[in-house]
Coordinates of C-alpha atoms and ligand atoms in Angstrom, one line a residue:
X1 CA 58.3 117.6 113.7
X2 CA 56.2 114.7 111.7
X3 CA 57.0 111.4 112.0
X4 CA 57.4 111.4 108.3
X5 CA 60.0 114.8 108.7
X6 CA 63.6 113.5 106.8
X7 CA 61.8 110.0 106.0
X8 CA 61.0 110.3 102.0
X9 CA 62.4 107.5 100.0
X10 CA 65.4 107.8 98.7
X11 CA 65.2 107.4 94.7
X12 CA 68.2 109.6 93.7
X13 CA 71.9 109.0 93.6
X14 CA 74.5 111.4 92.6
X15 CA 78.2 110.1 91.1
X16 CA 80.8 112.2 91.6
X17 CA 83.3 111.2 88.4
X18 CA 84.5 114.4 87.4
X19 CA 88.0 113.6 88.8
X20 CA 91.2 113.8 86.1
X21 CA 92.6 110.7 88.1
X22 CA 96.1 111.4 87.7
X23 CA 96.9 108.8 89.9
X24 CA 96.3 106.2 87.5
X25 CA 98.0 107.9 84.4
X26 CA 99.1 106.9 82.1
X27 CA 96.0 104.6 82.2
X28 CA 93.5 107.3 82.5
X29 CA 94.9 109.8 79.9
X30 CA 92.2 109.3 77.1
X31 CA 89.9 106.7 79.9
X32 CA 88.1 108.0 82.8
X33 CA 89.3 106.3 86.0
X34 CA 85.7 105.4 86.2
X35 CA 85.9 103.0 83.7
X36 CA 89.2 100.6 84.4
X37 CA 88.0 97.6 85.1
X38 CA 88.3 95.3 88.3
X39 CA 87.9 91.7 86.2
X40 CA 84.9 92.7 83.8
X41 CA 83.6 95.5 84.8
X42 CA 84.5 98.8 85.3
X43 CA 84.4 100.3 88.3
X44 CA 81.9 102.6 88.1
X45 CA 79.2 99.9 87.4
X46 CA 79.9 98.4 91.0
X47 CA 78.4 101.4 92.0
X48 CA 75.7 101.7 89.7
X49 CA 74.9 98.1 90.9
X50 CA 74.7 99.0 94.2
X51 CA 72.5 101.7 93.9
X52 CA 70.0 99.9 91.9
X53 CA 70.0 97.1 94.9
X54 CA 69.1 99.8 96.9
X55 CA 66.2 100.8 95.0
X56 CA 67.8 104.1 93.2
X57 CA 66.2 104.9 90.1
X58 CA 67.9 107.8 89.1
X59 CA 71.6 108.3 88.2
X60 CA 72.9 111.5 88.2
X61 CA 76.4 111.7 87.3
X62 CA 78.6 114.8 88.0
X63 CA 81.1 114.4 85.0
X64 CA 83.5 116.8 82.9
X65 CA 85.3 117.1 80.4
X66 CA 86.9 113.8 78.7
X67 CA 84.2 111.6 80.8
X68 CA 81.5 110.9 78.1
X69 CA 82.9 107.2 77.8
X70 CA 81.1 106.9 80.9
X71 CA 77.6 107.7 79.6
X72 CA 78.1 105.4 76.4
X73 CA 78.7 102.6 78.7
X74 CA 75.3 103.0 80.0
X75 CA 73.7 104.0 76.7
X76 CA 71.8 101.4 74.4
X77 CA 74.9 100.3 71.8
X78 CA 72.8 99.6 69.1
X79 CA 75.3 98.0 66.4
X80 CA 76.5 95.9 69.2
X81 CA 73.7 94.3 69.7
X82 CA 72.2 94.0 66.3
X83 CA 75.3 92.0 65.6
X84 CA 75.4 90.1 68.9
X85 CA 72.4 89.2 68.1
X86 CA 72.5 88.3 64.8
X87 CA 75.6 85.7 65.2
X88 CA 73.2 83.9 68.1
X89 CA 75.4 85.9 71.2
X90 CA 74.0 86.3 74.5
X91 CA 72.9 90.1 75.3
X92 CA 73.0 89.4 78.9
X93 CA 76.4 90.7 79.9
X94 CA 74.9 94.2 78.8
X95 CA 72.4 93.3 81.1
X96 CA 73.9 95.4 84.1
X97 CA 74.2 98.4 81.4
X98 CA 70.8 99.3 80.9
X99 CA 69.3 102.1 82.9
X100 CA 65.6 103.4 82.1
X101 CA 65.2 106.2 79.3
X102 CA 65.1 109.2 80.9
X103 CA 66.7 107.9 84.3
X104 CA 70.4 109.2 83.4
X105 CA 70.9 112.7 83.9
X106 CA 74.3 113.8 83.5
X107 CA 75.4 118.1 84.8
X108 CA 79.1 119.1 84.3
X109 CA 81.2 120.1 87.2
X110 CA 83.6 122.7 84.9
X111 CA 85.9 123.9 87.5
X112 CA 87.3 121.1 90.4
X113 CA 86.9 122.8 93.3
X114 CA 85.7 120.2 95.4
X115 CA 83.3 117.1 96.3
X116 CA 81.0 119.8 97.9
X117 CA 81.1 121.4 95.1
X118 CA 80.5 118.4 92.9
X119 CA 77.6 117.7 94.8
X120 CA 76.0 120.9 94.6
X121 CA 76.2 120.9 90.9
X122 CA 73.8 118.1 90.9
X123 CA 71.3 120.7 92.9
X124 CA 68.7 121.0 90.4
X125 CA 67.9 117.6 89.8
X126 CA 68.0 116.9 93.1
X127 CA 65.3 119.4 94.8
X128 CA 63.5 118.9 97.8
X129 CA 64.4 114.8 97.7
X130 CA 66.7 113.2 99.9
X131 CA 69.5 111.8 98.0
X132 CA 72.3 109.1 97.7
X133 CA 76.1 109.7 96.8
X134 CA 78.2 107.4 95.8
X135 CA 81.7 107.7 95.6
X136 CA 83.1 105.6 92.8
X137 CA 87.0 104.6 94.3
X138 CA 85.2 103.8 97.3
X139 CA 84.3 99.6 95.9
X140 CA 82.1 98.3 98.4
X141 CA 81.6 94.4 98.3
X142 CA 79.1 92.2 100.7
X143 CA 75.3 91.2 100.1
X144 CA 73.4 92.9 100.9
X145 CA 75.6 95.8 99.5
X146 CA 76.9 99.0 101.8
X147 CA 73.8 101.2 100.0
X148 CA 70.9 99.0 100.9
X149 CA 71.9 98.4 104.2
X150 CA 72.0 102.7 104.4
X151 CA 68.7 102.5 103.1
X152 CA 67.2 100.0 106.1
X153 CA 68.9 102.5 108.7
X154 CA 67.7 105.0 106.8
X155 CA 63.9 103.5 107.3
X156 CA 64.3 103.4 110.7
X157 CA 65.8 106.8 112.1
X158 CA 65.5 108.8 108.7
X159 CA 67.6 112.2 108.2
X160 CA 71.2 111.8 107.1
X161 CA 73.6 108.8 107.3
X162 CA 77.1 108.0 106.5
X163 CA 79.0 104.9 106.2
X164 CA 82.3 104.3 108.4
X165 CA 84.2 102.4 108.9
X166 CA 87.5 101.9 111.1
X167 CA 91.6 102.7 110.1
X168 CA 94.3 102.9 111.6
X169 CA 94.6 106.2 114.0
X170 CA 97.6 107.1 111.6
X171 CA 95.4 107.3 108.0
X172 CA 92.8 109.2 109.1
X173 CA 94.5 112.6 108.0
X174 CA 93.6 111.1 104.3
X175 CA 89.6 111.2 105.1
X176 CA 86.0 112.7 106.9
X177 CA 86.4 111.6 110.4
X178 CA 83.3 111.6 113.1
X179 CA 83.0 112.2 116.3
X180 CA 81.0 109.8 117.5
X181 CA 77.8 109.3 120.0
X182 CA 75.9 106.3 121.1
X183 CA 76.3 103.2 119.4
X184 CA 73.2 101.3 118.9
X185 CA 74.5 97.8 116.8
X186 CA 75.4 98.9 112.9
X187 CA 74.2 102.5 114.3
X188 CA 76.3 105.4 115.7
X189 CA 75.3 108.5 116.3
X190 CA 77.1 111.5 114.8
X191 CA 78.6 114.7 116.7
X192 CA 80.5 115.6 114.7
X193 CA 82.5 115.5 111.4
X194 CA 86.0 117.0 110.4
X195 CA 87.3 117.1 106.8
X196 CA 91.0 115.5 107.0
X197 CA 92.0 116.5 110.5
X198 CA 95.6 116.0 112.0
X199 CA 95.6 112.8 113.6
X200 CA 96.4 114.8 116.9
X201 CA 92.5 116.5 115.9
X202 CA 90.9 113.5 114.9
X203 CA 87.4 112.6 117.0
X204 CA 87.9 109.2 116.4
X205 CA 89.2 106.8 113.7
X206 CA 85.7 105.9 111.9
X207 CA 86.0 107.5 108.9
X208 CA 83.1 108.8 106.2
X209 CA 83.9 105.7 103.5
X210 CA 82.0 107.4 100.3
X211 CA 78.1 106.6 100.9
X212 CA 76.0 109.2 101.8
X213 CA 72.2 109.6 102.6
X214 CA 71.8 113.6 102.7
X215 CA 68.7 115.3 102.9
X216 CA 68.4 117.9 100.4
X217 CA 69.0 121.1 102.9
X218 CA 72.6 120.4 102.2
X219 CA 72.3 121.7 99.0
X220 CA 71.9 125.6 100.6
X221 CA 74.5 125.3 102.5
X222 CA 76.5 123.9 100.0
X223 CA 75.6 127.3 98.4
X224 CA 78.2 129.0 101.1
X225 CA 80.2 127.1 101.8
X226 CA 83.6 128.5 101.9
X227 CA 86.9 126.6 101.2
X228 CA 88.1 124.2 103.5
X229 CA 90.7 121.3 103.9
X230 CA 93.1 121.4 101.0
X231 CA 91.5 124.9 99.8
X232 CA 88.3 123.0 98.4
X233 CA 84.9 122.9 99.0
X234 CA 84.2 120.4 101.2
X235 CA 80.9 118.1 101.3
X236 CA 81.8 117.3 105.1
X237 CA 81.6 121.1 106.3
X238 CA 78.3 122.0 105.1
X239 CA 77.6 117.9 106.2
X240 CA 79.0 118.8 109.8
X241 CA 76.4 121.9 109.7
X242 CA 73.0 119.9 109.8
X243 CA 74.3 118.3 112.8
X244 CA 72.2 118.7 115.9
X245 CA 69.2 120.5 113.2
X246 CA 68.2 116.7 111.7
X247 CA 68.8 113.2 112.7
X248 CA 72.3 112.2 111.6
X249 CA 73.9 108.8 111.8
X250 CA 76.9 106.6 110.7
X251 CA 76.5 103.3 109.6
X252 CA 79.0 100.6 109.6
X253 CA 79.3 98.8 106.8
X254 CA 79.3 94.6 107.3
X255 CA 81.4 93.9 104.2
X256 CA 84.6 94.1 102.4
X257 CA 85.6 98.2 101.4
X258 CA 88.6 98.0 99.0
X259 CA 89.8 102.0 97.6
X260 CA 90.0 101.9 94.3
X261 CA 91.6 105.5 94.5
X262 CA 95.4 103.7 95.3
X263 CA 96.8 100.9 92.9
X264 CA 97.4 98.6 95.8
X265 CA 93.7 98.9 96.6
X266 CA 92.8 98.5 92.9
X267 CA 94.8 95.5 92.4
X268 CA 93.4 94.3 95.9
X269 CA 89.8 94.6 94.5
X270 CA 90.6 92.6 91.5
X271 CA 92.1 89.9 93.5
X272 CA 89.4 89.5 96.1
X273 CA 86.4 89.7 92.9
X274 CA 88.7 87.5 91.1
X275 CA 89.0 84.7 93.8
X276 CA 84.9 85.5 94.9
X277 CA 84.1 84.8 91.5
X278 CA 82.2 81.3 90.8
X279 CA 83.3 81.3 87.1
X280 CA 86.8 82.2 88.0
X281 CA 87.5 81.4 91.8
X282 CA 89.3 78.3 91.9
X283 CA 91.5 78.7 88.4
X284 CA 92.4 82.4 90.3
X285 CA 93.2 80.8 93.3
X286 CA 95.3 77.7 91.4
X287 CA 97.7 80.4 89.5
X288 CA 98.5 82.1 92.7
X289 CA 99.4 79.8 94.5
X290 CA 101.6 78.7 91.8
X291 CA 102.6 82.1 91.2
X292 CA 103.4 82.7 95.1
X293 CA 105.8 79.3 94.5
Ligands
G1P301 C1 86.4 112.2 100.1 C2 85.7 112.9 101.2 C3 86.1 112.2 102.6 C4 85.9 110.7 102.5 C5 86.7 110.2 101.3 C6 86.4 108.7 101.1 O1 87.8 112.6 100.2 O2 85.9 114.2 101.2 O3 85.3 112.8 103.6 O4 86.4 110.1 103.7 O5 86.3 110.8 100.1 O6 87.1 108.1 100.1 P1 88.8 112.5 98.9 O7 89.2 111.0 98.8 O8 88.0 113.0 97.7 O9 90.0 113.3 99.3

């Protein structure tokens, strides 16, 4: 094995945003979940964000149907800004919007049956390069952001990573679990992985918290993959297969993680941004604590 084996850059990132996010309905009904915002922003361009701080260059999103909104918010919006522009406005909160020409591939997932399977529709843009996932619901918030501190690990031990973090014993049924190895700082090494175990099954209580570095092997097994946990095609199984044939590791985040994917977590997020923000901060904090009495 090369030095360089499971050590190419990592330029890639697929989105999984295919989900119907019935969770959030009515709000989602005729707006992908993607798009609600946490302050200004939607949701999806934390991610985005992140990726590009990590030095992605191309998005791949896994959408269906009723998610176009999503590519328009990343498109050029040319009447917008020919009329911004002409009444003297500022283009620069578009600014976070723009992604290279050519650098936005979108493929369709048309039947849920899965993140694995989500992923694997992105297969063809992938090919032989290591790629990023992102997990949307998953906001994670620090500097430097979860992604780019993947990306160091990454530079050091190559192969595949995931970030954990640690719940309670009790909530682990709701996630990818690992079982882990040696723990080197940020590091741990992964033995295993289990989609959604029973917390009587669970390895351990870090759990997989939505960034992934995968090398592109994962793809074939993807291929086979059979139904697991829920009856869906699970990204963890075919994950839990490269075990023990290329490095694998877990890296814990040094940040904030709010999910996006429960209300409480999505008002949480909007709080914390909310409070973090310089423009916004203190008159935040001023009407809560006048709110809280
Ligand atoms: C997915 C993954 C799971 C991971 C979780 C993080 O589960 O399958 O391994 O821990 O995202 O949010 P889902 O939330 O889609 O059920």
């Amino acid at each position: 094995m090369s030095d360089n084996t499971f050590r190419k850059p990592v330029r890639k990132a697929v989105f999984p945003v295919a989900g119907l996010g019935t969770r959030f309905l009515p709000a989602t009904k005729a707006i992908p979940k993607e798009l609600l915002p946490v302050v200004d922003r939607p949701l999806i361009q934390y991610a985005v964000d992140e990726a590009r701080e990590a030095g992605i260059e191309e998005f791949v999103f896994v959408t269906g149907r009723g998610k176009t909104a999503i590519v328009e918010h990343f498109d050029t919006a040319y009447e917008l800004e020919a009329t911004m522009t002409a009444r003297g406005k500022s283009l620069e909160p578009l600014e976070p919007t723009r992604i290279q020409p050519g650098n936005l591939v979108t493929v369709r997932q048309q039947v849920p049956l899965g993140l694995g399977h989500a992923v694997w529709c992105a297969r063809a843009v992938i090919g032989d390069e290591p790629f990023a996932i992102f997990l949307p619901d998953e906001l994670m918030y620090g500097s430097p952001g979860c992604m780019k501190q993947m990306v160091e690990a990454y530079n050091e031990v190559g192969g595949n990573l995931v970030s954990v973090l640690e719940v309670p014993m009790e909530e682990v049924s709701s996630y990818g679990v690992i079982a882990p190895g040696a723990v080197n700082g940020a590091l741990t090494e992964v033995k295993g992985l289990v989609e959604k175990p029973k917390v009587a099954d669970a390895p351990s209580n870090k759990i997989v918290s939505g960034r992934y570095i995968l090398q592109p092997e994962v793809m074939g097994l993807l291929e086979t993959q059979g139904k697991g946990a829920g009856g869906e095609i699970q990204l963890t199984d075919s994950m839990a297969k490269l075990i023990g044939q290329q490095p694998f590791h877990a890296v814990t985040f040094a940040g904030r993680r709010f999910d996006c994917g429960s209300k409480l977590g999505f008002v949480e997020a909007t709080l914390a941004i909310a409070l973090d923000r310089p423009d916004l901060g203190d008159d935040v904090r001023a009407m809560m604590t006048k709110m809280l009495g």
